[in-house]
Amino acid sequence: MESHLSSCNSLSNADCGKGWKIESYLHVRANVLYNPLTDLSIGAHEPDYRELRSLLDGRLSVDDLPLTLKDRFIEQGWVIADGPDLSRRFLLKYVSLEARSICNQACYFCPVSAAPRKDQLMPMDLYENIVIQVAAYRDTIEGVFMFNYNEPTMDKRFVEQVSMIKKYGLPPVVNTNASGLTPAIVDKVVGMGGLRYLSINLSTLDRTRYQRDRGKDHLDVVMRNLNYMKNRPIAQQMVIVVLGAEHHEHHRDFQAISDFFSGSNFQVQQAPIMDRAGRLPVGLKPFQLNTKLRGCEQMGSRPLQHLHITAHGKCVLCCQDYNETYIVGDLTKQAVAEVLAGPELARMRRWVYGVEKAPEDFICRRCVFALNG
C-alpha cells in the first residue's frame, strides 16, 4: 500500500535531520484519541494513552519518553518527524463521484429544495479516467459514493457506472431515494455482484407527508421498488435511513418503517436532519460558532480521508459545501494525485485542524461535525 505519511517513521531513520513531535492532525475526545492519517484509535483504558495525553497537554516532551515507547509512538504514527509539508499528507478512504447533478425530489432537509442545480452530465471518458486514477488507492478505499446532492439513478448510465467502478476493483456505494431503482436495474446490479453499500433515504410511510416533505408524490413507486429488492442481494449492506427532526412524529415513522421491513435484508436506522453548515434553517447546528477548529468528524475526516468530485470534475472541500465555495482542484486539468497532495487541499487541512487560523466565515465554523476546543 502506498504511504502518504512521513518517510521518517521509526527510530532507525531518526537521523533524517528533523525533530520529533506529537501528530498535529489528531481527533481529541474526552477518553479517546484518533489519528485519521493512520486510522488508529486509542482509548483511556489502553496502555500508552496517559503518555499520549501528556504529550498533547505539554506535560511531557517527546525527548522525555523511554526509548521503547518513543519508538512505538513513531511506528504507530502518534509521533512524527517535523517538516514543512505535513498538511499535504492524506489517507484516502472515501471518494464521492457525481456523474449527473440533478435530483428528482426537493426535500426540505436538502439545499436542492431552496436552490436546485442545473443539469450537468460528466462525460463518461472523464468518469472512467477518474475511476482509473482513484483505483491506485484501492488498498485504502472503503467506498466510491456515486452521489453528492444528486439522485444517481436519474442518470441513464447508472448501471454502466456501477460496472465501471467494480471493473477497477473499487467498492460502489449508493445513496438514493429509490424512486429510480427499478426491478430491472436491481436485477442488473445483482447480476454483476451487487454494491458494497446501499442507503435508502425514506422518511415516512405516510403518502401526504412524503409529498409535502419531498415535493413529489413518489411513495407508491418507491415502495414497489423497495418491496422488490428487500430480499435480494443488491448490496453487501442494505440500509434504510429514516431522517427527521427527532420529535415524536420522527420516532413513529422510524418504528413504522422498522416494522414494515422487519425480516428483510434492510437494516433500518434513525438519523437527525442538520442545517448543512448554516445553509438551511432546519436541523442540528452548533450551539455557537466554532471558534477554535480542531478537526472534522464527518465519517472520519473530510479533508484527510475524502475526495469530493462534482459532475463538472471540480473537487470541493466536503459535502456540506453546496455552493462549491471551497474548490480544491479540477480533474479536467489536474490528476487525482495532484489534487490530494496539492496546495489548496493542504490549506483546507490546516484551517480545519487549527494549524493555521481559518477565516472567520469559514464553513467549518458553522458545522456540527467540526471539532472545536
C-alpha positions as a LaTeX table, in Angstrom:
\begin{tabular}{lrrr}
\hline
Residue & $x$ (\AA) & $y$ (\AA) & $z$ (\AA) \\
\hline
Met1 & 0.00 & 0.00 & 0.00 \\
Glu2 & 1.35 & 3.43 & $-0.97$ \\
Ser3 & 2.24 & 5.53 & 2.04 \\
His4 & 1.27 & 9.17 & 2.24 \\
Leu5 & 2.84 & 9.71 & 5.66 \\
Ser6 & 6.25 & 10.97 & 6.69 \\
Ser7 & 9.18 & 8.86 & 5.47 \\
Cys8 & 10.79 & 9.19 & 8.92 \\
Asn9 & 8.63 & 6.60 & 10.64 \\
Ser10 & 10.95 & 4.79 & 13.01 \\
Leu11 & 14.00 & 5.42 & 15.15 \\
Ser12 & 16.11 & 3.57 & 12.62 \\
Asn13 & 16.00 & 6.70 & 10.46 \\
Ala14 & 15.71 & 9.26 & 13.25 \\
Asp15 & 18.86 & 10.97 & 11.97 \\
Cys16 & 16.96 & 12.38 & 8.99 \\
Gly17 & 17.63 & 15.90 & 10.24 \\
Lys18 & 14.18 & 16.59 & 11.72 \\
Gly19 & 12.91 & 16.81 & 15.24 \\
Trp20 & 10.09 & 14.66 & 16.60 \\
Lys21 & 6.67 & 15.99 & 17.60 \\
Ile22 & 3.20 & 14.80 & 18.51 \\
Glu23 & 0.98 & 14.47 & 15.42 \\
Ser24 & $-0.89$ & 17.74 & 14.73 \\
Tyr25 & $-3.87$ & 16.14 & 12.96 \\
Leu26 & $-5.43$ & 14.15 & 15.79 \\
His27 & $-9.05$ & 13.96 & 16.91 \\
Val28 & $-9.08$ & 14.56 & 20.64 \\
Arg29 & $-12.07$ & 13.45 & 22.68 \\
Ala30 & $-12.52$ & 13.12 & 26.44 \\
Asn31 & $-11.44$ & 9.47 & 26.58 \\
Val32 & $-10.19$ & 8.61 & 23.11 \\
Leu33 & $-7.64$ & 9.79 & 20.57 \\
Tyr34 & $-7.99$ & 9.07 & 16.84 \\
Asn35 & $-5.39$ & 9.53 & 14.12 \\
Pro36 & $-7.11$ & 9.99 & 10.71 \\
Leu37 & $-3.78$ & 9.54 & 8.92 \\
Thr38 & $-3.24$ & 6.04 & 10.28 \\
Asp39 & $-6.86$ & 5.13 & 11.13 \\
Leu40 & $-5.73$ & 4.15 & 14.65 \\
Ser41 & $-7.58$ & 4.92 & 17.88 \\
Ile42 & $-6.50$ & 4.62 & 21.49 \\
Gly43 & $-8.82$ & 4.77 & 24.49 \\
Ala44 & $-8.29$ & 5.81 & 28.08 \\
His45 & $-8.32$ & 2.17 & 29.21 \\
Glu46 & $-5.43$ & 1.19 & 26.91 \\
Pro47 & $-1.69$ & 1.21 & 27.61 \\
Asp48 & 0.20 & 4.33 & 26.44 \\
Tyr49 & $-2.91$ & 6.54 & 26.50 \\
Arg50 & $-1.77$ & 8.50 & 29.55 \\
Glu51 & 1.61 & 9.26 & 27.98 \\
Leu52 & $-0.02$ & 10.39 & 24.72 \\
Arg53 & $-2.34$ & 12.73 & 26.59 \\
Ser54 & 0.63 & 14.12 & 28.47 \\
Leu55 & 2.38 & 14.83 & 25.16 \\
Leu56 & $-0.73$ & 16.59 & 23.86 \\
Asp57 & $-1.16$ & 18.63 & 27.03 \\
Gly58 & 2.51 & 19.66 & 27.04 \\
Arg59 & 3.21 & 17.95 & 30.35 \\
Leu60 & 5.65 & 15.63 & 28.64 \\
Ser61 & 8.02 & 16.10 & 25.70 \\
Val62 & 8.98 & 13.50 & 23.12 \\
Asp63 & 12.54 & 13.51 & 24.46 \\
Asp64 & 11.20 & 12.57 & 27.90 \\
Leu65 & 9.76 & 9.28 & 26.61 \\
Pro66 & 11.51 & 5.97 & 27.26 \\
Leu67 & 13.24 & 4.80 & 24.09 \\
Thr68 & 10.94 & 1.81 & 23.52 \\
Leu69 & 7.80 & 3.94 & 23.98 \\
Lys70 & 9.14 & 6.66 & 21.69 \\
Asp71 & 9.89 & 4.03 & 19.05 \\
Arg72 & 6.38 & 2.59 & 19.39 \\
Phe73 & 4.72 & 6.02 & 19.10 \\
Ile74 & 6.75 & 6.78 & 15.97 \\
Glu75 & 5.96 & 3.40 & 14.42 \\
Gln76 & 2.23 & 3.89 & 15.11 \\
Gly77 & 2.23 & 7.46 & 13.80 \\
Trp78 & 1.38 & 9.25 & 17.05 \\
Val79 & 4.79 & 10.92 & 16.98 \\
Ile80 & 6.11 & 12.19 & 13.66 \\
Ala81 & 9.15 & 13.90 & 12.18 \\
Asp82 & 8.54 & 17.63 & 11.93 \\
Gly83 & 8.63 & 19.09 & 8.45 \\
Pro84 & 7.27 & 21.86 & 6.19 \\
Asp85 & 4.72 & 19.81 & 4.19 \\
Leu86 & 2.75 & 17.94 & 6.84 \\
Ser87 & $-0.56$ & 19.30 & 5.54 \\
Arg88 & $-0.06$ & 17.54 & 2.19 \\
Arg89 & $-0.48$ & 14.09 & 3.76 \\
Phe90 & $-3.70$ & 12.10 & 3.48 \\
Leu91 & $-5.25$ & 8.65 & 3.85 \\
Leu92 & $-7.83$ & 8.28 & 1.09 \\
Lys93 & $-10.76$ & 6.14 & 2.28 \\
Tyr94 & $-13.82$ & 7.60 & 0.57 \\
Val95 & $-14.45$ & 9.15 & $-2.84$ \\
Ser96 & $-17.67$ & 10.91 & $-3.82$ \\
Leu97 & $-18.00$ & 10.85 & $-7.61$ \\
Glu98 & $-21.07$ & 12.59 & $-9.00$ \\
Ala99 & $-21.83$ & 11.82 & $-12.65$ \\
Arg100 & $-25.03$ & 13.85 & $-13.04$ \\
Ser101 & $-26.05$ & 16.80 & $-10.90$ \\
Ile102 & $-29.85$ & 16.70 & $-10.85$ \\
Cys103 & $-32.24$ & 15.27 & $-8.27$ \\
Asn104 & $-35.88$ & 14.43 & $-8.93$ \\
Gln105 & $-37.02$ & 15.49 & $-5.46$ \\
Ala106 & $-36.85$ & 18.68 & $-3.39$ \\
Cys107 & $-36.60$ & 17.52 & 0.23 \\
Tyr108 & $-37.00$ & 20.24 & 2.86 \\
Phe109 & $-33.85$ & 18.96 & 4.62 \\
Cys110 & $-31.70$ & 19.32 & 1.48 \\
Pro111 & $-30.35$ & 22.51 & $-0.18$ \\
Val112 & $-31.78$ & 21.30 & $-3.50$ \\
Ser113 & $-35.21$ & 22.41 & $-2.23$ \\
Ala114 & $-34.02$ & 26.01 & $-1.90$ \\
Ala115 & $-31.61$ & 26.25 & $-4.84$ \\
Pro116 & $-31.94$ & 23.49 & $-7.47$ \\
Arg117 & $-28.81$ & 22.96 & $-9.56$ \\
Lys118 & $-28.54$ & 22.96 & $-13.33$ \\
Asp119 & $-28.36$ & 19.57 & $-15.00$ \\
Gln120 & $-24.72$ & 18.71 & $-15.61$ \\
Leu121 & $-23.50$ & 15.42 & $-17.11$ \\
Met122 & $-19.93$ & 14.28 & $-16.62$ \\
Pro123 & $-18.59$ & 12.75 & $-19.88$ \\
Met124 & $-18.02$ & 9.03 & $-19.47$ \\
Asp125 & $-14.43$ & 9.25 & $-20.69$ \\
Leu126 & $-13.67$ & 11.69 & $-17.86$ \\
Tyr127 & $-15.60$ & 9.48 & $-15.44$ \\
Glu128 & $-13.56$ & 6.41 & $-16.38$ \\
Asn129 & $-10.30$ & 8.36 & $-16.26$ \\
Ile130 & $-11.10$ & 9.46 & $-12.71$ \\
Val131 & $-12.06$ & 5.92 & $-11.66$ \\
Ile132 & $-8.78$ & 4.58 & $-13.06$ \\
Gln133 & $-6.81$ & 7.16 & $-11.08$ \\
Val134 & $-8.78$ & 6.52 & $-7.90$ \\
Ala135 & $-8.10$ & 2.78 & $-8.30$ \\
Ala136 & $-4.44$ & 3.49 & $-7.49$ \\
Tyr137 & $-5.63$ & 3.92 & $-3.88$ \\
Arg138 & $-7.88$ & 0.84 & $-3.81$ \\
Asp139 & $-5.98$ & $-0.69$ & $-0.86$ \\
Thr140 & $-7.28$ & 2.02 & 1.47 \\
Ile141 & $-10.59$ & 2.97 & $-0.18$ \\
Glu142 & $-13.73$ & 1.72 & 1.58 \\
Gly143 & $-16.27$ & 3.21 & $-0.79$ \\
Val144 & $-16.81$ & 5.15 & $-4.02$ \\
Phe145 & $-20.01$ & 7.10 & $-3.37$ \\
Met146 & $-22.00$ & 7.65 & $-6.56$ \\
Phe147 & $-23.75$ & 10.76 & $-5.31$ \\
Asn148 & $-23.42$ & 14.23 & $-3.91$ \\
Tyr149 & $-26.69$ & 16.18 & $-3.88$ \\
Asn150 & $-28.00$ & 14.27 & $-6.88$ \\
Glu151 & $-30.21$ & 11.24 & $-7.37$ \\
Pro152 & $-27.78$ & 8.79 & $-9.03$ \\
Thr153 & $-30.45$ & 6.59 & $-10.60$ \\
Met154 & $-31.68$ & 9.55 & $-12.71$ \\
Asp155 & $-28.58$ & 9.03 & $-14.85$ \\
Lys156 & $-29.33$ & 6.53 & $-17.65$ \\
Arg157 & $-25.68$ & 5.48 & $-17.39$ \\
Phe158 & $-26.07$ & 4.41 & $-13.76$ \\
Val159 & $-25.64$ & 0.65 & $-14.34$ \\
Glu160 & $-22.66$ & 1.31 & $-16.62$ \\
Gln161 & $-21.08$ & 3.41 & $-13.87$ \\
Val162 & $-21.59$ & 0.69 & $-11.26$ \\
Ser163 & $-19.97$ & $-1.80$ & $-13.62$ \\
Met164 & $-17.04$ & 0.52 & $-14.28$ \\
Ile165 & $-16.33$ & 1.10 & $-10.58$ \\
Lys166 & $-16.37$ & $-2.65$ & $-9.96$ \\
Lys167 & $-14.23$ & $-3.32$ & $-13.06$ \\
Tyr168 & $-11.35$ & $-1.38$ & $-11.49$ \\
Gly169 & $-11.61$ & $-3.17$ & $-8.16$ \\
Leu170 & $-13.40$ & $-0.43$ & $-6.22$ \\
Pro171 & $-16.46$ & $-0.76$ & $-3.94$ \\
Pro172 & $-19.52$ & 1.17 & $-5.23$ \\
Val173 & $-21.77$ & 2.91 & $-2.68$ \\
Val174 & $-25.20$ & 4.35 & $-3.48$ \\
Asn175 & $-27.43$ & 6.70 & $-1.53$ \\
Thr176 & $-30.83$ & 7.01 & $-3.22$ \\
Asn177 & $-34.48$ & 7.87 & $-2.69$ \\
Ala178 & $-35.20$ & 4.59 & $-4.58$ \\
Ser179 & $-37.69$ & 6.17 & $-6.98$ \\
Gly180 & $-35.49$ & 5.18 & $-9.92$ \\
Leu181 & $-34.12$ & 1.93 & $-8.53$ \\
Thr182 & $-36.47$ & $-0.21$ & $-10.60$ \\
Pro183 & $-36.64$ & $-4.03$ & $-10.63$ \\
Ala184 & $-34.81$ & $-4.07$ & $-13.97$ \\
Ile185 & $-31.92$ & $-2.02$ & $-12.55$ \\
Val186 & $-31.90$ & $-4.09$ & $-9.36$ \\
Asp187 & $-31.57$ & $-7.31$ & $-11.39$ \\
Lys188 & $-28.68$ & $-5.88$ & $-13.41$ \\
Val189 & $-26.80$ & $-4.73$ & $-10.31$ \\
Val190 & $-27.39$ & $-8.06$ & $-8.55$ \\
Gly191 & $-26.18$ & $-9.86$ & $-11.68$ \\
Met192 & $-22.82$ & $-8.06$ & $-11.54$ \\
Gly193 & $-22.26$ & $-8.92$ & $-7.88$ \\
Gly194 & $-24.02$ & $-6.02$ & $-6.19$ \\
Leu195 & $-22.91$ & $-2.87$ & $-4.42$ \\
Arg196 & $-20.75$ & $-2.59$ & $-1.36$ \\
Tyr197 & $-23.34$ & $-0.46$ & 0.41 \\
Leu198 & $-26.84$ & 0.79 & $-0.38$ \\
Ser199 & $-28.55$ & 3.51 & 1.65 \\
Ile200 & $-32.21$ & 4.33 & 1.04 \\
Asn201 & $-33.45$ & 7.74 & 2.16 \\
Leu202 & $-37.03$ & 7.08 & 3.35 \\
Ser203 & $-38.54$ & 9.39 & 5.95 \\
Thr204 & $-42.18$ & 8.26 & 6.24 \\
Leu205 & $-44.78$ & 5.77 & 5.01 \\
Asp206 & $-47.46$ & 8.48 & 5.05 \\
Arg207 & $-48.10$ & 9.49 & 1.45 \\
Thr208 & $-49.33$ & 13.01 & 2.24 \\
Arg209 & $-46.34$ & 13.86 & 4.42 \\
Tyr210 & $-43.95$ & 12.21 & 1.96 \\
Gln211 & $-45.20$ & 14.50 & $-0.81$ \\
Arg212 & $-45.10$ & 17.54 & 1.50 \\
Asp213 & $-41.55$ & 16.82 & 2.69 \\
Arg214 & $-40.10$ & 15.96 & $-0.73$ \\
Gly215 & $-42.14$ & 17.94 & $-3.22$ \\
Lys216 & $-43.02$ & 14.83 & $-5.23$ \\
Asp217 & $-45.62$ & 12.07 & $-4.92$ \\
His218 & $-43.17$ & 9.17 & $-5.29$ \\
Leu219 & $-44.05$ & 6.99 & $-2.31$ \\
Asp220 & $-46.00$ & 4.33 & $-4.22$ \\
Val221 & $-43.25$ & 3.70 & $-6.76$ \\
Val222 & $-40.60$ & 3.83 & $-4.02$ \\
Met223 & $-42.39$ & 1.15 & $-2.03$ \\
Arg224 & $-42.83$ & $-1.07$ & $-5.11$ \\
Asn225 & $-39.10$ & $-0.83$ & $-5.75$ \\
Leu226 & $-38.20$ & $-1.49$ & $-2.12$ \\
Asn227 & $-40.55$ & $-4.47$ & $-1.89$ \\
Tyr228 & $-38.87$ & $-5.96$ & $-4.94$ \\
Met229 & $-35.30$ & $-5.55$ & $-3.66$ \\
Lys230 & $-35.80$ & $-6.11$ & 0.08 \\
Asn231 & $-34.83$ & $-9.80$ & $-0.07$ \\
Arg232 & $-32.41$ & $-9.58$ & $-2.99$ \\
Pro233 & $-28.63$ & $-9.17$ & $-2.53$ \\
Ile234 & $-28.28$ & $-5.81$ & $-4.27$ \\
Ala235 & $-25.60$ & $-4.81$ & $-1.74$ \\
Gln236 & $-23.42$ & $-6.35$ & 0.94 \\
Gln237 & $-25.04$ & $-3.94$ & 3.38 \\
Met238 & $-28.55$ & $-2.58$ & 2.79 \\
Val239 & $-29.77$ & 0.27 & 4.97 \\
Ile240 & $-32.89$ & 2.42 & 5.13 \\
Val241 & $-32.22$ & 5.74 & 6.85 \\
Val242 & $-35.22$ & 7.46 & 8.42 \\
Leu243 & $-34.38$ & 11.16 & 8.54 \\
Gly244 & $-36.29$ & 13.58 & 10.72 \\
Ala245 & $-36.26$ & 16.26 & 13.38 \\
Glu246 & $-36.10$ & 13.77 & 16.28 \\
His247 & $-39.57$ & 14.58 & 17.62 \\
His248 & $-42.42$ & 12.15 & 18.30 \\
Glu249 & $-43.52$ & 12.02 & 14.63 \\
His250 & $-39.98$ & 11.08 & 13.59 \\
His251 & $-39.87$ & 8.28 & 16.14 \\
Arg252 & $-43.24$ & 6.94 & 14.98 \\
Asp253 & $-42.07$ & 6.94 & 11.36 \\
Phe254 & $-38.91$ & 5.07 & 12.35 \\
Gln255 & $-40.92$ & 2.43 & 14.19 \\
Ala256 & $-43.41$ & 2.01 & 11.33 \\
Ile257 & $-40.64$ & 1.60 & 8.74 \\
Ser258 & $-38.73$ & $-0.77$ & 11.03 \\
Asp259 & $-41.82$ & $-2.94$ & 11.45 \\
Phe260 & $-42.59$ & $-2.93$ & 7.72 \\
Phe261 & $-39.12$ & $-4.14$ & 6.73 \\
Ser262 & $-38.59$ & $-6.50$ & 9.66 \\
Gly263 & $-37.08$ & $-9.79$ & 8.48 \\
Ser264 & $-35.82$ & $-8.33$ & 5.19 \\
Asn265 & $-32.25$ & $-7.61$ & 4.09 \\
Phe266 & $-32.68$ & $-3.99$ & 5.15 \\
Gln267 & $-31.38$ & $-2.56$ & 8.39 \\
Val268 & $-33.43$ & 0.46 & 9.44 \\
Gln269 & $-31.65$ & 3.37 & 11.10 \\
Gln270 & $-32.87$ & 6.64 & 12.54 \\
Ala271 & $-30.92$ & 9.83 & 11.86 \\
Pro272 & $-31.42$ & 13.55 & 12.51 \\
Ile273 & $-31.52$ & 16.20 & 9.82 \\
Met274 & $-28.94$ & 19.02 & 10.01 \\
Asp275 & $-28.64$ & 22.58 & 8.78 \\
Arg276 & $-25.84$ & 21.83 & 6.29 \\
Ala277 & $-23.31$ & 24.17 & 7.91 \\
Gly278 & $-25.82$ & 27.01 & 8.07 \\
Arg279 & $-27.22$ & 26.51 & 4.56 \\
Leu280 & $-30.71$ & 25.52 & 5.80 \\
Pro281 & $-32.98$ & 26.87 & 8.56 \\
Val282 & $-33.75$ & 23.37 & 9.91 \\
Gly283 & $-31.92$ & 20.58 & 11.69 \\
Leu284 & $-28.97$ & 20.20 & 14.02 \\
Lys285 & $-26.48$ & 23.05 & 14.23 \\
Pro286 & $-23.69$ & 24.08 & 16.60 \\
Phe287 & $-24.77$ & 25.83 & 19.80 \\
Gln288 & $-22.36$ & 28.60 & 18.85 \\
Leu289 & $-19.77$ & 29.30 & 16.16 \\
Asn290 & $-16.75$ & 27.02 & 16.29 \\
Thr291 & $-14.01$ & 29.47 & 17.23 \\
Lys292 & $-11.11$ & 27.04 & 17.76 \\
Leu293 & $-11.19$ & 24.48 & 14.97 \\
Arg294 & $-9.53$ & 21.16 & 15.82 \\
Gly295 & $-10.63$ & 18.76 & 13.09 \\
Cys296 & $-13.57$ & 17.16 & 11.29 \\
Glu297 & $-15.53$ & 14.10 & 12.36 \\
Gln298 & $-17.96$ & 13.63 & 9.50 \\
Met299 & $-17.39$ & 9.98 & 8.67 \\
Gly300 & $-13.72$ & 10.08 & 9.55 \\
Ser301 & $-12.14$ & 13.30 & 8.34 \\
Arg302 & $-13.33$ & 15.10 & 5.23 \\
Pro303 & $-10.07$ & 16.92 & 4.36 \\
Leu304 & $-7.79$ & 13.97 & 5.19 \\
Gln305 & $-9.78$ & 10.90 & 4.12 \\
His306 & $-12.28$ & 12.06 & 1.47 \\
Leu307 & $-12.28$ & 13.39 & $-2.08$ \\
His308 & $-15.48$ & 15.06 & $-3.34$ \\
Ile309 & $-15.87$ & 15.34 & $-7.12$ \\
Thr310 & $-18.76$ & 17.19 & $-8.78$ \\
Ala311 & $-20.26$ & 16.47 & $-12.19$ \\
His312 & $-18.15$ & 19.36 & $-13.53$ \\
Gly313 & $-15.00$ & 17.49 & $-12.48$ \\
Lys314 & $-14.30$ & 20.04 & $-9.75$ \\
Cys315 & $-13.11$ & 18.87 & $-6.34$ \\
Val316 & $-14.66$ & 20.58 & $-3.31$ \\
Leu317 & $-13.76$ & 20.51 & 0.37 \\
Cys318 & $-16.75$ & 18.47 & 1.55 \\
Cys319 & $-20.38$ & 17.56 & 1.02 \\
Gln320 & $-21.58$ & 20.46 & 3.20 \\
Asp321 & $-20.18$ & 22.91 & 0.63 \\
Tyr322 & $-23.30$ & 23.01 & $-1.53$ \\
Asn323 & $-22.35$ & 26.34 & $-3.11$ \\
Glu324 & $-18.92$ & 24.94 & $-4.09$ \\
Thr325 & $-17.16$ & 27.82 & $-2.37$ \\
Tyr326 & $-14.05$ & 25.83 & $-1.49$ \\
Ile327 & $-12.70$ & 24.40 & $-4.75$ \\
Val328 & $-9.54$ & 22.38 & $-4.10$ \\
Gly329 & $-8.92$ & 21.01 & $-7.58$ \\
Asp330 & $-10.15$ & 20.49 & $-11.13$ \\
Leu331 & $-9.87$ & 17.00 & $-12.59$ \\
Thr332 & $-10.41$ & 18.27 & $-16.13$ \\
Lys333 & $-6.96$ & 19.85 & $-15.76$ \\
Gln334 & $-5.27$ & 18.00 & $-12.89$ \\
Ala335 & $-4.62$ & 14.43 & $-11.81$ \\
Val336 & $-6.23$ & 12.99 & $-8.69$ \\
Ala337 & $-2.80$ & 12.68 & $-7.04$ \\
Glu338 & $-2.08$ & 16.36 & $-7.72$ \\
Val339 & $-5.30$ & 17.43 & $-6.02$ \\
Leu340 & $-4.85$ & 15.18 & $-2.99$ \\
Ala341 & $-1.33$ & 16.46 & $-2.32$ \\
Gly342 & $-1.93$ & 19.93 & $-3.73$ \\
Pro343 & $-1.72$ & 23.34 & $-2.05$ \\
Glu344 & $-5.46$ & 24.10 & $-1.92$ \\
Leu345 & $-6.46$ & 20.93 & $-0.08$ \\
Ala346 & $-3.39$ & 21.30 & 2.14 \\
Arg347 & $-4.55$ & 24.78 & 3.13 \\
Met348 & $-8.04$ & 23.45 & 3.93 \\
Arg349 & $-6.47$ & 20.82 & 6.20 \\
Arg350 & $-4.51$ & 23.46 & 8.08 \\
Trp351 & $-7.66$ & 25.55 & 8.54 \\
Val352 & $-9.86$ & 22.62 & 9.59 \\
Tyr353 & $-7.34$ & 21.38 & 12.17 \\
Gly354 & $-6.38$ & 24.79 & 13.55 \\
Val355 & $-2.77$ & 24.50 & 12.37 \\
Glu356 & $-3.40$ & 27.83 & 10.64 \\
Lys357 & $-6.20$ & 30.23 & 11.56 \\
Ala358 & $-9.15$ & 29.94 & 9.22 \\
Pro359 & $-11.16$ & 32.94 & 8.02 \\
Glu360 & $-14.00$ & 33.99 & 10.31 \\
Asp361 & $-16.59$ & 32.99 & 7.70 \\
Phe362 & $-15.02$ & 29.55 & 7.03 \\
Ile363 & $-17.68$ & 26.86 & 6.55 \\
Cys364 & $-16.43$ & 24.62 & 9.39 \\
Arg365 & $-17.18$ & 27.32 & 11.94 \\
Arg366 & $-20.88$ & 26.65 & 11.30 \\
Cys367 & $-20.75$ & 22.84 & 11.00 \\
Val368 & $-21.96$ & 20.32 & 13.59 \\
Phe369 & $-19.21$ & 17.90 & 12.58 \\
Ala370 & $-16.34$ & 20.27 & 13.33 \\
Leu371 & $-14.21$ & 19.57 & 16.40 \\
Asn372 & $-13.86$ & 22.70 & 18.48 \\
Gly373 & $-11.73$ & 23.43 & 21.53 \\
\hline
\end{tabular}
